[in-house]
Amino acid sequence: QVQLVQSGAEVKKPGSSMKLSCKTSDYTLIRHYSHWVRQAPGQGFEWLGVINPTYGTTTYASKFQGRVTMTTDTSTATAYMELTSLTSDDTAVYYCATAQRDDLLTGSPGRWGQGTLVIVSS
Amino acid sequence: QPVLTQPPSVSATPGQKVTLSCSGGSSNVEHNFVSWYQRLPGTAPRLLIYDNDKRSPGIPDRFSGFKSGWTATLGITGLQAGDEADYYCATWDSRLAAWVFGGGTKLTVL
C-alpha cells in the first residue's frame, strides 16, 4: 500500500525553525494537494495549510501566515513544511496528508503520514 | 476550543449500533462537505467518510455518514471490539478559510 513517510522526531529551541518532510513511494500521489495538520498534546487537530503541487500555490491558516512555508519537490515525491519562530505552543505531532480530492474546499485530508513529533523546549 | 462540537465519549456493546454527532454552524457544516476519521491507538487518522456520506475505499458498509443542517452524524452498526477508537469530524470553514476539526469522540466498546 502506498505510504507517506515523514521525517523523524525533532527537539527545537524556542525562536528556531523546523522543516519537516513527507515522502511518498507513489510519484503520482505527490502531485495531489497536500495538507499539513498538527495535534498538540491533549488537544484536537489543527490545520496549518495545504499546497497545490501542480502550481506550487498554497493556502495557509491565518494563524500561521508569515510563519509557515509549504513546498513540494515532485522529482523526489517529497512535500516539506517549514515553520519559523517556534515557541512551546508549537510542540505537537505534525502530520502530512494527501487530499482525497484536488479541491481546496472539498478535498479533505485523505491518506495520512505517520506523524512527526516536534518538541520545542529550551 | 474546537470549532466543531463532538461528544467526548460514547460507549456501547458489541453488535450494537452507535451514532456519533458533529455540530457546527452555517459557515462550516451546513454548507460544506463533512469528513469522518477513525484513529486507532498509536496510529495515524484514517479517512472513513467524505462528502458527508461517501465511504472511503475499503471501508465496510457498517460505517455510514449523514448530514442535516448544522449537524453531521457518523453511524456504526454491528459494533466490534476493533472499532474502539477516537473519531473526528472535519470540514471547510468558509468564514475562517480553513479546515476545521471536532475535538473527537472516544468510542468504547464494552
PDB file of C-alpha atoms in Angstrom:
ATOM      1  CA  GLN A   1       0.000   0.000   0.000  1.00  0.00           C
ATOM      2  CA  VAL A   2       1.238   3.478  -0.805  1.00  0.00           C
ATOM      3  CA  GLN A   3       2.572   5.220   2.239  1.00  0.00           C
ATOM      4  CA  LEU A   4       3.503   8.701   3.284  1.00  0.00           C
ATOM      5  CA  VAL A   5       6.695   8.535   5.312  1.00  0.00           C
ATOM      6  CA  GLN A   6       7.514  11.533   7.448  1.00  0.00           C
ATOM      7  CA  SER A   7      10.845  12.631   8.881  1.00  0.00           C
ATOM      8  CA  GLY A   8      11.885  11.754  12.392  1.00  0.00           C
ATOM      9  CA  ALA A   9      11.203  13.441  15.717  1.00  0.00           C
ATOM     10  CA  GLU A  10      12.890  16.741  16.471  1.00  0.00           C
ATOM     11  CA  VAL A  11      13.701  18.826  19.511  1.00  0.00           C
ATOM     12  CA  LYS A  12      13.976  22.545  18.779  1.00  0.00           C
ATOM     13  CA  LYS A  13      14.859  25.629  20.760  1.00  0.00           C
ATOM     14  CA  PRO A  14      12.382  28.491  21.108  1.00  0.00           C
ATOM     15  CA  GLY A  15      12.871  31.007  18.337  1.00  0.00           C
ATOM     16  CA  SER A  16      14.337  28.473  15.950  1.00  0.00           C
ATOM     17  CA  SER A  17      12.819  26.958  12.801  1.00  0.00           C
ATOM     18  CA  MET A  18      11.938  23.468  11.660  1.00  0.00           C
ATOM     19  CA  LYS A  19      11.491  21.900   8.255  1.00  0.00           C
ATOM     20  CA  LEU A  20       9.615  18.604   8.129  1.00  0.00           C
ATOM     21  CA  SER A  21       9.445  16.253   5.175  1.00  0.00           C
ATOM     22  CA  CYS A  22       6.831  13.846   3.893  1.00  0.00           C
ATOM     23  CA  LYS A  23       7.862  11.358   1.209  1.00  0.00           C
ATOM     24  CA  THR A  24       5.627   9.070  -0.789  1.00  0.00           C
ATOM     25  CA  SER A  25       6.522   5.954  -2.707  1.00  0.00           C
ATOM     26  CA  ASP A  26       3.945   6.862  -5.360  1.00  0.00           C
ATOM     27  CA  TYR A  27       5.172   9.621  -7.642  1.00  0.00           C
ATOM     28  CA  THR A  28       1.619  10.291  -8.833  1.00  0.00           C
ATOM     29  CA  LEU A  29       0.391  10.808  -5.279  1.00  0.00           C
ATOM     30  CA  ILE A  30       2.728  13.741  -4.658  1.00  0.00           C
ATOM     31  CA  ARG A  31       1.008  15.613  -7.484  1.00  0.00           C
ATOM     32  CA  HIS A  32      -2.141  15.855  -5.392  1.00  0.00           C
ATOM     33  CA  TYR A  33      -2.906  18.548  -2.848  1.00  0.00           C
ATOM     34  CA  SER A  34      -1.008  18.005   0.391  1.00  0.00           C
ATOM     35  CA  HIS A  35      -2.350  19.129   3.757  1.00  0.00           C
ATOM     36  CA  TRP A  36      -0.386  19.677   6.953  1.00  0.00           C
ATOM     37  CA  VAL A  37      -2.213  19.166  10.249  1.00  0.00           C
ATOM     38  CA  ARG A  38      -0.922  19.100  13.813  1.00  0.00           C
ATOM     39  CA  GLN A  39      -2.096  17.803  17.153  1.00  0.00           C
ATOM     40  CA  ALA A  40      -0.684  19.266  20.345  1.00  0.00           C
ATOM     41  CA  PRO A  41      -0.644  17.113  23.495  1.00  0.00           C
ATOM     42  CA  GLY A  42      -4.182  16.676  24.787  1.00  0.00           C
ATOM     43  CA  GLN A  43      -5.572  18.897  22.042  1.00  0.00           C
ATOM     44  CA  GLY A  44      -7.544  18.386  18.859  1.00  0.00           C
ATOM     45  CA  PHE A  45      -6.334  18.585  15.283  1.00  0.00           C
ATOM     46  CA  GLU A  46      -5.287  21.972  13.918  1.00  0.00           C
ATOM     47  CA  TRP A  47      -4.938  22.603  10.195  1.00  0.00           C
ATOM     48  CA  LEU A  48      -1.848  24.558   9.082  1.00  0.00           C
ATOM     49  CA  GLY A  49      -2.497  24.718   5.379  1.00  0.00           C
ATOM     50  CA  VAL A  50      -2.426  22.981   2.012  1.00  0.00           C
ATOM     51  CA  ILE A  51      -0.285  23.096  -1.110  1.00  0.00           C
ATOM     52  CA  ASN A  52      -1.275  22.518  -4.718  1.00  0.00           C
ATOM     53  CA  PRO A  53       1.909  20.974  -6.101  1.00  0.00           C
ATOM     54  CA  THR A  54       0.917  21.460  -9.730  1.00  0.00           C
ATOM     55  CA  TYR A  55       1.263  25.218  -9.458  1.00  0.00           C
ATOM     56  CA  GLY A  56       3.028  25.482  -6.143  1.00  0.00           C
ATOM     57  CA  THR A  57       0.146  27.531  -4.771  1.00  0.00           C
ATOM     58  CA  THR A  58      -0.579  27.447  -1.076  1.00  0.00           C
ATOM     59  CA  THR A  59      -3.378  28.282   1.321  1.00  0.00           C
ATOM     60  CA  TYR A  60      -2.366  28.782   4.927  1.00  0.00           C
ATOM     61  CA  ALA A  61      -4.476  29.095   8.054  1.00  0.00           C
ATOM     62  CA  SER A  62      -4.453  32.751   9.099  1.00  0.00           C
ATOM     63  CA  LYS A  63      -2.915  31.801  12.439  1.00  0.00           C
ATOM     64  CA  PHE A  64       0.255  30.598  10.691  1.00  0.00           C
ATOM     65  CA  GLN A  65       0.506  33.204   7.922  1.00  0.00           C
ATOM     66  CA  GLY A  66       4.022  34.607   7.851  1.00  0.00           C
ATOM     67  CA  ARG A  67       5.460  31.687   9.807  1.00  0.00           C
ATOM     68  CA  VAL A  68       4.746  28.690   7.607  1.00  0.00           C
ATOM     69  CA  THR A  69       6.010  27.724   4.169  1.00  0.00           C
ATOM     70  CA  MET A  70       4.896  24.607   2.299  1.00  0.00           C
ATOM     71  CA  THR A  71       6.705  23.286  -0.732  1.00  0.00           C
ATOM     72  CA  THR A  72       6.781  20.168  -2.851  1.00  0.00           C
ATOM     73  CA  ASP A  73       9.595  18.526  -4.772  1.00  0.00           C
ATOM     74  CA  THR A  74       7.859  16.355  -7.339  1.00  0.00           C
ATOM     75  CA  SER A  75      11.180  14.930  -8.560  1.00  0.00           C
ATOM     76  CA  THR A  76      11.694  13.235  -5.201  1.00  0.00           C
ATOM     77  CA  ALA A  77       7.986  12.842  -4.367  1.00  0.00           C
ATOM     78  CA  THR A  78       8.513  14.817  -1.176  1.00  0.00           C
ATOM     79  CA  ALA A  79       6.487  17.551   0.485  1.00  0.00           C
ATOM     80  CA  TYR A  80       8.009  19.936   3.001  1.00  0.00           C
ATOM     81  CA  MET A  81       6.631  22.165   5.717  1.00  0.00           C
ATOM     82  CA  GLU A  82       8.771  24.847   7.361  1.00  0.00           C
ATOM     83  CA  LEU A  83       7.644  26.651  10.494  1.00  0.00           C
ATOM     84  CA  THR A  84       9.658  29.533  11.936  1.00  0.00           C
ATOM     85  CA  SER A  85       9.821  31.434  15.230  1.00  0.00           C
ATOM     86  CA  LEU A  86       8.964  28.345  17.219  1.00  0.00           C
ATOM     87  CA  THR A  87       7.515  28.567  20.713  1.00  0.00           C
ATOM     88  CA  SER A  88       6.495  25.923  23.223  1.00  0.00           C
ATOM     89  CA  ASP A  89       2.968  26.196  21.816  1.00  0.00           C
ATOM     90  CA  ASP A  90       4.266  24.576  18.628  1.00  0.00           C
ATOM     91  CA  THR A  91       5.031  21.351  20.466  1.00  0.00           C
ATOM     92  CA  ALA A  92       2.865  18.818  18.658  1.00  0.00           C
ATOM     93  CA  VAL A  93       2.724  15.857  16.325  1.00  0.00           C
ATOM     94  CA  TYR A  94       2.707  17.157  12.764  1.00  0.00           C
ATOM     95  CA  TYR A  95       1.007  15.184  10.004  1.00  0.00           C
ATOM     96  CA  CYS A  96       1.088  15.443   6.243  1.00  0.00           C
ATOM     97  CA  ALA A  97      -1.898  14.105   4.342  1.00  0.00           C
ATOM     98  CA  THR A  98      -2.773  13.976   0.677  1.00  0.00           C
ATOM     99  CA  ALA A  99      -6.185  15.359  -0.173  1.00  0.00           C
ATOM    100  CA  GLN A 100      -8.848  12.925  -1.256  1.00  0.00           C
ATOM    101  CA  ARG A 101      -9.725  15.422  -3.992  1.00  0.00           C
ATOM    102  CA  ASP A 102      -7.738  18.238  -5.569  1.00  0.00           C
ATOM    103  CA  ASP A 103     -10.010  20.993  -4.370  1.00  0.00           C
ATOM    104  CA  LEU A 104      -9.419  23.400  -1.519  1.00  0.00           C
ATOM    105  CA  LEU A 105     -12.976  23.408  -0.136  1.00  0.00           C
ATOM    106  CA  THR A 106     -13.934  19.776  -0.687  1.00  0.00           C
ATOM    107  CA  GLY A 107     -10.606  17.926  -0.717  1.00  0.00           C
ATOM    108  CA  SER A 108     -10.328  16.782   2.877  1.00  0.00           C
ATOM    109  CA  PRO A 109      -7.145  15.157   4.164  1.00  0.00           C
ATOM    110  CA  GLY A 110      -7.256  11.583   2.906  1.00  0.00           C
ATOM    111  CA  ARG A 111      -4.167   9.424   3.307  1.00  0.00           C
ATOM    112  CA  TRP A 112      -2.071  10.482   6.316  1.00  0.00           C
ATOM    113  CA  GLY A 113       1.578  10.085   7.173  1.00  0.00           C
ATOM    114  CA  GLN A 114       2.646   8.551  10.465  1.00  0.00           C
ATOM    115  CA  GLY A 115       3.325  11.922  12.044  1.00  0.00           C
ATOM    116  CA  THR A 116       6.428  13.708  13.310  1.00  0.00           C
ATOM    117  CA  LEU A 117       6.779  14.662  16.954  1.00  0.00           C
ATOM    118  CA  VAL A 118       8.275  18.104  17.443  1.00  0.00           C
ATOM    119  CA  ILE A 119       9.176  19.286  20.916  1.00  0.00           C
ATOM    120  CA  VAL A 120      10.043  22.937  21.417  1.00  0.00           C
ATOM    121  CA  SER A 121      11.919  23.431  24.644  1.00  0.00           C
ATOM    122  CA  SER A 122      14.799  25.441  25.998  1.00  0.00           C
TER     123      SER A 122
ATOM    124  CA  GLN B   1     -11.864  25.232  21.663  1.00  0.00           C
ATOM    125  CA  PRO B   2     -12.560  23.147  18.572  1.00  0.00           C
ATOM    126  CA  VAL B   3     -14.819  24.784  16.012  1.00  0.00           C
ATOM    127  CA  LEU B   4     -16.880  21.612  15.624  1.00  0.00           C
ATOM    128  CA  THR B   5     -18.512  20.057  18.683  1.00  0.00           C
ATOM    129  CA  GLN B   6     -18.391  16.343  19.330  1.00  0.00           C
ATOM    130  CA  PRO B   7     -19.365  14.442  22.481  1.00  0.00           C
ATOM    131  CA  PRO B   8     -16.172  13.481  24.336  1.00  0.00           C
ATOM    132  CA  SER B   9     -17.123   9.853  24.778  1.00  0.00           C
ATOM    133  CA  VAL B  10     -19.637   7.223  23.764  1.00  0.00           C
ATOM    134  CA  SER B  11     -19.836   3.612  24.862  1.00  0.00           C
ATOM    135  CA  ALA B  12     -21.752   0.623  23.540  1.00  0.00           C
ATOM    136  CA  THR B  13     -21.636  -3.153  23.496  1.00  0.00           C
ATOM    137  CA  PRO B  14     -20.601  -5.420  20.623  1.00  0.00           C
ATOM    138  CA  GLY B  15     -23.253  -5.805  17.966  1.00  0.00           C
ATOM    139  CA  GLN B  16     -24.982  -2.556  18.828  1.00  0.00           C
ATOM    140  CA  LYS B  17     -25.379   0.494  16.636  1.00  0.00           C
ATOM    141  CA  VAL B  18     -23.914   3.835  17.677  1.00  0.00           C
ATOM    142  CA  THR B  19     -24.238   7.310  16.275  1.00  0.00           C
ATOM    143  CA  LEU B  20     -21.609   9.982  16.780  1.00  0.00           C
ATOM    144  CA  SER B  21     -22.570  13.596  16.281  1.00  0.00           C
ATOM    145  CA  CYS B  22     -20.650  16.598  14.987  1.00  0.00           C
ATOM    146  CA  SER B  23     -22.217  20.028  15.366  1.00  0.00           C
ATOM    147  CA  GLY B  24     -21.131  23.226  13.703  1.00  0.00           C
ATOM    148  CA  GLY B  25     -22.729  26.221  12.041  1.00  0.00           C
ATOM    149  CA  SER B  26     -23.626  27.947   8.821  1.00  0.00           C
ATOM    150  CA  SER B  27     -20.030  28.684   7.874  1.00  0.00           C
ATOM    151  CA  ASN B  28     -18.902  25.087   8.105  1.00  0.00           C
ATOM    152  CA  VAL B  29     -21.108  22.001   8.500  1.00  0.00           C
ATOM    153  CA  GLU B  30     -24.261  23.449   6.977  1.00  0.00           C
ATOM    154  CA  HIS B  31     -22.766  24.427   3.625  1.00  0.00           C
ATOM    155  CA  ASN B  32     -19.665  22.272   3.251  1.00  0.00           C
ATOM    156  CA  PHE B  33     -18.881  18.585   2.988  1.00  0.00           C
ATOM    157  CA  VAL B  34     -18.078  16.753   6.201  1.00  0.00           C
ATOM    158  CA  SER B  35     -15.446  14.038   6.545  1.00  0.00           C
ATOM    159  CA  TRP B  36     -15.033  11.499   9.320  1.00  0.00           C
ATOM    160  CA  TYR B  37     -11.823   9.920  10.586  1.00  0.00           C
ATOM    161  CA  GLN B  38     -11.015   6.949  12.774  1.00  0.00           C
ATOM    162  CA  ARG B  39      -7.908   6.990  14.885  1.00  0.00           C
ATOM    163  CA  LEU B  40      -6.901   3.714  16.461  1.00  0.00           C
ATOM    164  CA  PRO B  41      -4.448   3.926  19.371  1.00  0.00           C
ATOM    165  CA  GLY B  42      -0.941   4.698  18.194  1.00  0.00           C
ATOM    166  CA  THR B  43      -1.860   5.138  14.544  1.00  0.00           C
ATOM    167  CA  ALA B  44      -2.480   7.991  12.134  1.00  0.00           C
ATOM    168  CA  PRO B  45      -6.060   9.001  11.346  1.00  0.00           C
ATOM    169  CA  ARG B  46      -7.853   7.010   8.651  1.00  0.00           C
ATOM    170  CA  LEU B  47     -10.463   8.599   6.419  1.00  0.00           C
ATOM    171  CA  LEU B  48     -13.771   6.773   6.793  1.00  0.00           C
ATOM    172  CA  ILE B  49     -16.341   9.076   5.218  1.00  0.00           C
ATOM    173  CA  TYR B  50     -16.043  12.065   2.896  1.00  0.00           C
ATOM    174  CA  ASP B  51     -18.593  14.301   1.166  1.00  0.00           C
ATOM    175  CA  ASN B  52     -20.960  13.733   4.127  1.00  0.00           C
ATOM    176  CA  ASP B  53     -21.898  10.176   3.220  1.00  0.00           C
ATOM    177  CA  LYS B  54     -19.371   8.572   0.856  1.00  0.00           C
ATOM    178  CA  ARG B  55     -17.284   5.725   2.208  1.00  0.00           C
ATOM    179  CA  SER B  56     -13.562   5.806   1.543  1.00  0.00           C
ATOM    180  CA  PRO B  57     -12.284   2.764  -0.413  1.00  0.00           C
ATOM    181  CA  GLY B  58     -12.029  -0.311   1.776  1.00  0.00           C
ATOM    182  CA  ILE B  59     -14.319   0.999   4.499  1.00  0.00           C
ATOM    183  CA  PRO B  60     -17.065  -1.523   5.334  1.00  0.00           C
ATOM    184  CA  ASP B  61     -20.699  -0.561   4.920  1.00  0.00           C
ATOM    185  CA  ARG B  62     -21.114  -0.799   8.706  1.00  0.00           C
ATOM    186  CA  PHE B  63     -19.939   2.809   8.641  1.00  0.00           C
ATOM    187  CA  SER B  64     -22.265   5.498   7.298  1.00  0.00           C
ATOM    188  CA  GLY B  65     -22.453   9.269   7.251  1.00  0.00           C
ATOM    189  CA  PHE B  66     -25.371  11.675   7.271  1.00  0.00           C
ATOM    190  CA  LYS B  67     -25.786  15.415   7.485  1.00  0.00           C
ATOM    191  CA  SER B  68     -28.732  17.644   8.222  1.00  0.00           C
ATOM    192  CA  GLY B  69     -28.450  21.357   8.812  1.00  0.00           C
ATOM    193  CA  TRP B  70     -25.679  22.146  11.261  1.00  0.00           C
ATOM    194  CA  THR B  71     -25.156  18.551  12.416  1.00  0.00           C
ATOM    195  CA  ALA B  72     -23.365  15.625  10.825  1.00  0.00           C
ATOM    196  CA  THR B  73     -23.601  12.079  12.104  1.00  0.00           C
ATOM    197  CA  LEU B  74     -21.408   9.005  11.823  1.00  0.00           C
ATOM    198  CA  GLY B  75     -23.226   5.716  12.256  1.00  0.00           C
ATOM    199  CA  ILE B  76     -21.565   2.417  13.067  1.00  0.00           C
ATOM    200  CA  THR B  77     -23.611  -0.783  13.035  1.00  0.00           C
ATOM    201  CA  GLY B  78     -22.629  -4.247  14.222  1.00  0.00           C
ATOM    202  CA  LEU B  79     -20.137  -2.740  16.650  1.00  0.00           C
ATOM    203  CA  GLN B  80     -16.901  -4.693  17.046  1.00  0.00           C
ATOM    204  CA  ALA B  81     -14.108  -4.548  19.581  1.00  0.00           C
ATOM    205  CA  GLY B  82     -11.814  -3.304  16.837  1.00  0.00           C
ATOM    206  CA  ASP B  83     -13.981  -0.217  16.397  1.00  0.00           C
ATOM    207  CA  GLU B  84     -12.778   1.127  19.736  1.00  0.00           C
ATOM    208  CA  ALA B  85     -11.016   4.321  18.707  1.00  0.00           C
ATOM    209  CA  ASP B  86     -11.217   8.088  18.572  1.00  0.00           C
ATOM    210  CA  TYR B  87     -13.459   9.511  15.856  1.00  0.00           C
ATOM    211  CA  TYR B  88     -13.094  13.013  14.427  1.00  0.00           C
ATOM    212  CA  CYS B  89     -15.136  15.092  12.030  1.00  0.00           C
ATOM    213  CA  ALA B  90     -13.744  17.783   9.760  1.00  0.00           C
ATOM    214  CA  THR B  91     -14.977  20.283   7.222  1.00  0.00           C
ATOM    215  CA  TRP B  92     -14.053  23.502   5.471  1.00  0.00           C
ATOM    216  CA  ASP B  93     -14.990  26.675   7.307  1.00  0.00           C
ATOM    217  CA  SER B  94     -15.833  29.455   4.864  1.00  0.00           C
ATOM    218  CA  ARG B  95     -15.555  32.234   7.469  1.00  0.00           C
ATOM    219  CA  LEU B  96     -12.180  31.093   8.819  1.00  0.00           C
ATOM    220  CA  ALA B  97     -10.961  29.988   5.359  1.00  0.00           C
ATOM    221  CA  ALA B  98      -9.534  26.881   6.943  1.00  0.00           C
ATOM    222  CA  TRP B  99     -10.198  23.218   7.500  1.00  0.00           C
ATOM    223  CA  VAL B 100     -11.569  22.705  10.989  1.00  0.00           C
ATOM    224  CA  PHE B 101     -11.916  19.637  13.154  1.00  0.00           C
ATOM    225  CA  GLY B 102     -14.043  18.437  16.006  1.00  0.00           C
ATOM    226  CA  GLY B 103     -12.482  17.630  19.350  1.00  0.00           C
ATOM    227  CA  GLY B 104     -13.080  13.935  18.783  1.00  0.00           C
ATOM    228  CA  THR B 105     -15.265  11.269  20.366  1.00  0.00           C
ATOM    229  CA  LYS B 106     -13.718   8.332  22.185  1.00  0.00           C
ATOM    230  CA  LEU B 107     -15.746   5.232  21.387  1.00  0.00           C
ATOM    231  CA  THR B 108     -15.527   2.485  23.975  1.00  0.00           C
ATOM    232  CA  VAL B 109     -16.767  -0.991  23.153  1.00  0.00           C
ATOM    233  CA  LEU B 110     -17.758  -2.554  26.447  1.00  0.00           C
TER     234      LEU B 110
END
